Structure formats: structure tokens, C-alpha cells
Amino acid sequence: MLEQLAVIANLTVHSWTARAHERRGDDAVVDAYDCGGTPGAVGRYTKRLVDHTYHTYKVLVRSIGALRAAHRTMTLPWGEGGRLLPASLLEDYKRDTERLGDYFLESARVFQGGSKFIKAEAAQRLGRIYVEADYDGMTAPDAFSWAVTYTPVPTDDFRVGMSAGMRKTMMESVRRVEREAVAGVVPEIVERMAAALQRVVTVTGDPEARVYQSLLENVRTLGELLPNFNLLGDPRVAAVIADFACLGAYTKDDIQSSVVARQQCNAQALQVMERLKGVGQWLNT
């Protein structure tokens, strides 16, 4: 039953935007270019409250990106309001999101600690459109936060009181819908493998291309993650994932120093791509 194989995980991240609407900018554009419409109808001028090259701001933005990336990597699309998280990944997901969530909040604390310097720089950079009140939200207690909520995959407990025959018919319908819904996540499995394979093929197909460790680490990581997403254990998908995971046996040094290993890796990746196309064709039938 699907509700025993996965849960719905919903990540929310709240962050002060570091942007503000400047109406005087709207007016200035309308006046400068003799626009026929009103300022609001012509456009909207948004000012950057923080220099985007400021170190602590860049760290903060990256920490938010890392948290969201971990969420996307370990889950798959599932309608509105959340993503499908395999039960087998739940503990890893909690560990990684809590670690990255703590890093995000610490980055926010350091960023807020520099508010005096940030406002001083902004006053000089923005000139007459600097407004002190724009920064009120920057150091507010709720300026930065994150949370994950977990909800079960919908079950069939609404059938209380039905006759045995009707309950059986309804159960068959529910299971069919579940199978169709889970099958809907397979395209993303295919998409993730295809993107990684294309990078491997491109690098190994060029004798002069430099091989980075991240190329093969990505393959190994996906090779470990993807089996968890094959929730119904489809043998066609499982076989392609297994072939894909074998590419992780190559190392950076293997490919960089051996022409034969580079050619073998390239040929193997191309073979997996062909098998992946077969899965894609099956999905479209």
C-alpha cells in the first residue's frame, strides 16, 4: 500500500526579501520616457536593499538554495502542497534538512548581525531612494524561518460502513489510482538519469575534456537514491537504474588517465541512454 511506502513532505522557507518597491522610480520612468500610462500600469521599480555581492548575503542565499535542493533531490513531485518522500529515505531526509536548516538559520543570524554596515552601505549606494523603514523587517524575529510538515498519502478510511462488495470495488479503484499516481513520478526518475548521463557522455566522448570528481559523485548519489523512488518496484525501471548505478564504479583517475576506461565509460553510458529511451517510450504508450 502506497501509504506505507511514502509520505508527503512539504518544505516552507521564509526569508526577508531584501527588495522593496520604490514608487518614485515608477514615476521617474514615466516622466523620463513620456509614457502615456500611469506609473503603476507602465511598470514597477524594485530596489535592491542589499548589495548582492555582500559576503554574508551570498552565504545566506546559498544556504536557502542548499536546503531547497536537498528537499527536491530526495523527493518527487506529488500534486499540490508537497512532494513524495519514500519512507526508506525519511531518516536521511530529516537528518539532512535539519542540518541544512540549522545552517540557514545560523547564516541568517550572521547576516542580521551586520545590519548596521548593510544599511550604511545602502544609504550611500541608493542615495535619495534610501528609506530606513525598508529595513525594519530585516532584524525581525520572524524574518527567517523554515519548517517541514509531513502528511500521510491519502488512505481509504472514508469507506467506513460500505458493504463488502462495494468496499472491494472501491479498493480496486483506489489501488488503480495509486498505481497511476506513482507511475507519474517515473518521468522525473528518467529525467534525472538522462541529465546525468548526458554529462557523462559529453565528457567521456571528448578526449581533451577534463573530468571532475563531481561528475561521478553525482552518478553515485543518484544511483543510491533512485531505487527508493521506484515505489512499486517496476522491473523495467529497476533494471535501468541498476545499469546506471554501475557507472559509479568508474573513478576520476580511471577516466582521466586511461583512454580505454574513458571509451568504455562512454560506451556504457550510451547503452544506458538507449535503455532509458525505451522506458520513455513505454511511458508514452
Short mmCIF file of C-alpha atoms in Angstrom, two decimals:
data_model
loop_
_atom_site.label_atom_id
_atom_site.label_comp_id
_atom_site.label_asym_id
_atom_site.label_seq_id
_atom_site.Cartn_x
_atom_site.Cartn_y
_atom_site.Cartn_z
CA MET A 1 0.00 0.00 0.00
CA LEU A 2 1.35 3.38 -1.00
CA GLU A 3 0.68 4.99 2.38
CA GLN A 4 3.17 2.51 3.87
CA LEU A 5 5.82 3.26 1.25
CA ALA A 6 5.92 7.05 1.33
CA VAL A 7 4.74 10.28 2.95
CA ILE A 8 4.09 13.77 1.62
CA ALA A 9 6.78 16.26 2.71
CA ASN A 10 6.14 19.99 2.42
CA LEU A 11 9.07 22.37 2.94
CA THR A 12 8.41 26.04 3.64
CA VAL A 13 11.22 28.60 3.82
CA HIS A 14 10.58 32.19 4.87
CA SER A 15 13.22 34.83 4.23
CA TRP A 16 13.29 38.61 4.27
CA THR A 17 13.34 39.53 0.58
CA ALA A 18 15.96 42.34 0.61
CA ARG A 19 13.86 44.14 -2.01
CA ALA A 20 11.37 47.00 -1.86
CA HIS A 21 9.03 48.77 -4.25
CA GLU A 22 10.11 52.34 -4.99
CA ARG A 23 7.19 54.39 -6.33
CA ARG A 24 9.44 57.33 -7.14
CA GLY A 25 11.23 55.03 -9.57
CA ASP A 26 7.93 54.28 -11.28
CA ASP A 27 7.20 57.99 -11.59
CA ALA A 28 10.70 58.81 -12.86
CA VAL A 29 10.47 56.30 -15.72
CA VAL A 30 7.05 57.57 -16.79
CA ASP A 31 8.29 61.16 -16.78
CA ALA A 32 11.64 60.42 -18.46
CA TYR A 33 10.13 58.48 -21.36
CA ASP A 34 6.84 60.37 -21.76
CA CYS A 35 4.82 57.21 -21.16
CA GLY A 36 1.10 57.52 -21.77
CA GLY A 37 0.04 55.24 -18.94
CA THR A 38 0.06 55.72 -15.20
CA PRO A 39 3.21 54.67 -13.31
CA GLY A 40 1.56 51.53 -11.94
CA ALA A 41 0.37 50.50 -15.40
CA VAL A 42 3.73 51.12 -17.08
CA GLY A 43 5.97 49.20 -14.73
CA ARG A 44 7.23 48.65 -11.24
CA TYR A 45 10.62 49.72 -9.94
CA THR A 46 12.14 47.41 -7.35
CA LYS A 47 15.26 48.44 -5.47
CA ARG A 48 17.86 46.11 -4.02
CA LEU A 49 18.16 46.79 -0.33
CA VAL A 50 21.37 44.76 0.00
CA ASP A 51 24.36 44.68 -2.32
CA HIS A 52 24.06 41.18 -3.83
CA THR A 53 27.85 40.78 -3.71
CA TYR A 54 27.92 41.27 0.09
CA HIS A 55 29.54 38.13 1.53
CA THR A 56 27.10 37.28 4.33
CA TYR A 57 24.17 37.83 1.98
CA LYS A 58 25.64 35.46 -0.60
CA VAL A 59 26.17 32.82 2.12
CA LEU A 60 22.56 33.29 3.24
CA VAL A 61 21.18 32.88 -0.29
CA ARG A 62 23.30 29.79 -0.85
CA SER A 63 22.12 28.25 2.44
CA ILE A 64 18.50 28.64 1.32
CA GLY A 65 19.35 27.10 -2.03
CA ALA A 66 21.07 24.15 -0.36
CA LEU A 67 18.06 23.45 1.87
CA ARG A 68 15.64 23.56 -1.05
CA ALA A 69 17.95 21.46 -3.22
CA ALA A 70 18.12 18.72 -0.58
CA HIS A 71 14.32 18.70 -0.43
CA ARG A 72 13.99 18.41 -4.21
CA THR A 73 16.73 15.79 -4.51
CA MET A 74 15.19 13.36 -2.03
CA THR A 75 11.57 13.81 -3.10
CA LEU A 76 9.46 13.68 -6.25
CA PRO A 77 6.51 15.77 -7.49
CA TRP A 78 3.13 14.90 -5.98
CA GLY A 79 0.31 17.24 -6.87
CA GLU A 80 -0.06 20.46 -4.89
CA GLY A 81 1.14 21.20 -1.38
CA GLY A 82 4.05 18.81 -1.08
CA ARG A 83 6.36 16.24 -2.63
CA LEU A 84 6.52 12.47 -2.34
CA LEU A 85 9.17 11.24 0.11
CA PRO A 86 9.90 7.49 0.11
CA ALA A 87 9.73 6.05 3.64
CA SER A 88 13.15 4.48 3.10
CA LEU A 89 14.65 7.98 2.82
CA LEU A 90 12.75 9.56 5.71
CA GLU A 91 15.56 9.40 8.29
CA ASP A 92 18.17 10.65 5.79
CA TYR A 93 15.80 13.42 4.74
CA LYS A 94 15.22 14.53 8.32
CA ARG A 95 18.94 14.48 9.09
CA ASP A 96 19.91 16.50 6.00
CA THR A 97 17.11 19.07 6.22
CA GLU A 98 17.73 19.64 9.93
CA ARG A 99 21.47 20.12 9.30
CA LEU A 100 20.90 22.48 6.38
CA GLY A 101 18.05 24.23 8.19
CA ASP A 102 20.37 24.96 11.13
CA TYR A 103 22.99 26.26 8.68
CA PHE A 104 20.37 28.54 7.09
CA LEU A 105 19.34 29.99 10.47
CA GLU A 106 22.96 30.50 11.52
CA SER A 107 23.68 32.24 8.20
CA ALA A 108 20.65 34.46 8.81
CA ARG A 109 21.88 35.30 12.33
CA VAL A 110 25.29 36.36 11.00
CA PHE A 111 23.64 38.37 8.21
CA GLN A 112 21.36 40.17 10.66
CA GLY A 113 24.35 40.93 12.87
CA GLY A 114 25.78 43.10 10.09
CA SER A 115 22.63 45.22 9.69
CA LYS A 116 24.40 48.41 10.74
CA PHE A 117 27.01 48.07 7.99
CA ILE A 118 24.44 46.90 5.43
CA LYS A 119 22.29 49.98 5.99
CA ALA A 120 25.28 52.30 5.87
CA GLU A 121 26.34 50.86 2.51
CA ALA A 122 22.77 51.02 1.20
CA ALA A 123 22.39 54.66 2.22
CA GLN A 124 25.41 55.53 0.10
CA ARG A 125 24.50 53.24 -2.81
CA LEU A 126 20.80 54.11 -3.02
CA GLY A 127 21.13 57.81 -2.31
CA ARG A 128 17.81 59.63 -2.17
CA ILE A 129 15.75 56.46 -2.59
CA TYR A 130 17.16 55.00 0.64
CA VAL A 131 14.37 54.54 3.19
CA GLU A 132 15.25 53.44 6.73
CA ALA A 133 11.85 51.81 7.22
CA ASP A 134 12.56 49.36 4.38
CA TYR A 135 14.94 47.56 6.72
CA ASP A 136 12.54 47.08 9.64
CA GLY A 137 11.83 43.50 8.63
CA MET A 138 15.49 42.55 8.30
CA THR A 139 16.09 42.04 12.01
CA ALA A 140 12.57 40.98 12.99
CA PRO A 141 12.42 37.71 14.99
CA ASP A 142 10.38 36.05 12.25
CA ALA A 143 12.44 37.38 9.34
CA PHE A 144 13.96 33.95 8.65
CA SER A 145 12.43 30.56 9.36
CA TRP A 146 11.88 27.13 7.87
CA ALA A 147 9.71 24.10 8.57
CA VAL A 148 8.84 20.70 7.14
CA THR A 149 5.40 19.18 7.58
CA TYR A 150 4.67 15.54 6.90
CA THR A 151 1.29 14.20 5.90
CA PRO A 152 0.35 10.65 5.02
CA VAL A 153 -0.52 9.64 1.49
CA PRO A 154 -4.35 9.66 1.42
CA THR A 155 -5.87 6.35 2.51
CA ASP A 156 -9.23 4.71 2.01
CA ASP A 157 -10.64 5.10 5.53
CA PHE A 158 -13.60 7.10 4.17
CA ARG A 159 -15.25 3.81 3.20
CA VAL A 160 -16.48 3.03 6.71
CA GLY A 161 -19.87 1.40 6.62
CA MET A 162 -19.76 0.23 2.99
CA SER A 163 -20.80 -3.24 2.03
CA ALA A 164 -18.07 -5.82 1.42
CA GLY A 165 -18.70 -5.82 -2.33
CA MET A 166 -18.69 -2.04 -2.61
CA ARG A 167 -15.60 -1.84 -0.41
CA LYS A 168 -13.77 -4.31 -2.68
CA THR A 169 -14.72 -2.35 -5.79
CA MET A 170 -13.64 0.91 -4.15
CA MET A 171 -10.34 -0.62 -3.01
CA GLU A 172 -9.58 -1.76 -6.54
CA SER A 173 -10.29 1.76 -7.79
CA VAL A 174 -8.11 3.33 -5.08
CA ARG A 175 -5.21 0.99 -5.85
CA ARG A 176 -5.51 1.72 -9.57
CA VAL A 177 -5.36 5.46 -8.88
CA GLU A 178 -2.35 4.88 -6.61
CA ARG A 179 -0.53 2.95 -9.33
CA GLU A 180 -1.25 5.69 -11.86
CA ALA A 181 -0.10 8.38 -9.41
CA VAL A 182 3.15 6.59 -8.60
CA ALA A 183 3.75 5.95 -12.29
CA GLY A 184 3.57 9.71 -12.67
CA VAL A 185 6.81 10.12 -10.71
CA VAL A 186 8.73 7.81 -13.05
CA PRO A 187 9.26 10.56 -15.67
CA GLU A 188 11.31 12.53 -13.15
CA ILE A 189 13.44 9.45 -12.46
CA VAL A 190 14.05 9.24 -16.20
CA GLU A 191 14.77 12.98 -16.40
CA ARG A 192 17.33 12.88 -13.60
CA MET A 193 19.16 9.92 -15.11
CA ALA A 194 19.07 11.42 -18.60
CA ALA A 195 20.64 14.69 -17.41
CA ALA A 196 23.43 12.89 -15.56
CA LEU A 197 24.05 10.51 -18.48
CA GLN A 198 24.29 13.36 -20.95
CA ARG A 199 27.01 14.98 -18.87
CA VAL A 200 28.94 11.70 -18.67
CA VAL A 201 28.62 11.10 -22.42
CA THR A 202 29.73 14.65 -23.23
CA VAL A 203 32.83 14.50 -21.01
CA THR A 204 33.91 10.95 -21.83
CA GLY A 205 33.29 11.49 -25.54
CA ASP A 206 35.87 14.28 -25.67
CA PRO A 207 39.46 13.02 -25.19
CA GLU A 208 40.55 16.51 -24.14
CA ALA A 209 37.74 17.18 -21.66
CA ARG A 210 38.72 17.48 -18.03
CA VAL A 211 36.97 15.07 -15.66
CA TYR A 212 35.74 16.49 -12.37
CA GLN A 213 35.08 14.37 -9.31
CA SER A 214 31.58 15.85 -9.01
CA LEU A 215 30.60 14.22 -12.32
CA LEU A 216 30.94 10.70 -10.92
CA GLU A 217 29.84 11.61 -7.41
CA ASN A 218 26.55 12.79 -8.89
CA VAL A 219 26.13 9.43 -10.65
CA ARG A 220 26.88 7.52 -7.45
CA THR A 221 24.49 9.66 -5.41
CA LEU A 222 21.69 9.21 -7.91
CA GLY A 223 22.43 5.50 -8.15
CA GLU A 224 21.83 5.24 -4.41
CA LEU A 225 18.76 7.49 -4.32
CA LEU A 226 16.77 6.42 -7.37
CA PRO A 227 15.88 2.87 -6.27
CA ASN A 228 13.92 4.43 -3.38
CA PHE A 229 11.71 6.25 -5.87
CA ASN A 230 10.69 3.09 -7.73
CA LEU A 231 7.92 2.64 -5.17
CA LEU A 232 6.00 -0.07 -6.99
CA GLY A 233 9.16 -1.99 -7.88
CA ASP A 234 8.69 -1.83 -11.64
CA PRO A 235 11.33 -4.24 -13.05
CA ARG A 236 11.93 -2.15 -16.20
CA VAL A 237 12.75 0.93 -14.17
CA ALA A 238 14.78 -1.08 -11.65
CA ALA A 239 16.90 -2.63 -14.42
CA VAL A 240 17.79 0.74 -15.96
CA ILE A 241 18.60 2.22 -12.54
CA ALA A 242 20.91 -0.73 -11.82
CA ASP A 243 22.74 -0.24 -15.13
CA PHE A 244 23.01 3.48 -14.43
CA ALA A 245 24.43 2.85 -10.94
CA CYS A 246 27.22 0.71 -12.45
CA LEU A 247 28.70 3.85 -13.99
CA GLY A 248 29.54 4.96 -10.46
CA ALA A 249 32.24 2.28 -10.34
CA TYR A 250 34.48 4.47 -12.52
CA THR A 251 36.71 6.99 -10.79
CA LYS A 252 38.01 10.35 -11.93
CA ASP A 253 41.53 8.93 -12.22
CA ASP A 254 40.31 5.97 -14.29
CA ILE A 255 38.79 8.19 -16.94
CA GLN A 256 41.41 10.94 -16.81
CA SER A 257 44.43 8.66 -17.15
CA SER A 258 43.14 5.80 -19.32
CA VAL A 259 41.88 6.17 -22.87
CA VAL A 260 40.39 2.68 -22.70
CA ALA A 261 38.49 3.41 -19.48
CA ARG A 262 37.19 6.69 -20.94
CA GLN A 263 35.94 4.88 -24.05
CA GLN A 264 34.38 2.08 -22.00
CA CYS A 265 32.58 4.53 -19.73
CA ASN A 266 31.32 6.45 -22.75
CA ALA A 267 30.03 3.28 -24.44
CA GLN A 268 28.36 2.09 -21.25
CA ALA A 269 26.68 5.47 -20.71
CA LEU A 270 25.38 5.45 -24.30
CA GLN A 271 23.93 1.97 -23.78
CA VAL A 272 22.10 3.08 -20.65
CA MET A 273 20.77 6.11 -22.54
CA GLU A 274 19.31 3.79 -25.17
CA ARG A 275 17.65 1.68 -22.49
CA LEU A 276 16.35 4.85 -20.89
CA LYS A 277 14.75 5.85 -24.19
CA GLY A 278 12.94 2.53 -24.12
CA VAL A 279 11.50 3.40 -20.70
CA GLY A 280 10.47 6.80 -22.03
CA GLN A 281 8.68 5.20 -24.97
CA TRP A 282 6.90 2.79 -22.59
CA LEU A 283 5.73 5.75 -20.50
CA ASN A 284 4.21 7.38 -23.56
CA THR A 285 2.23 4.32 -24.65
#
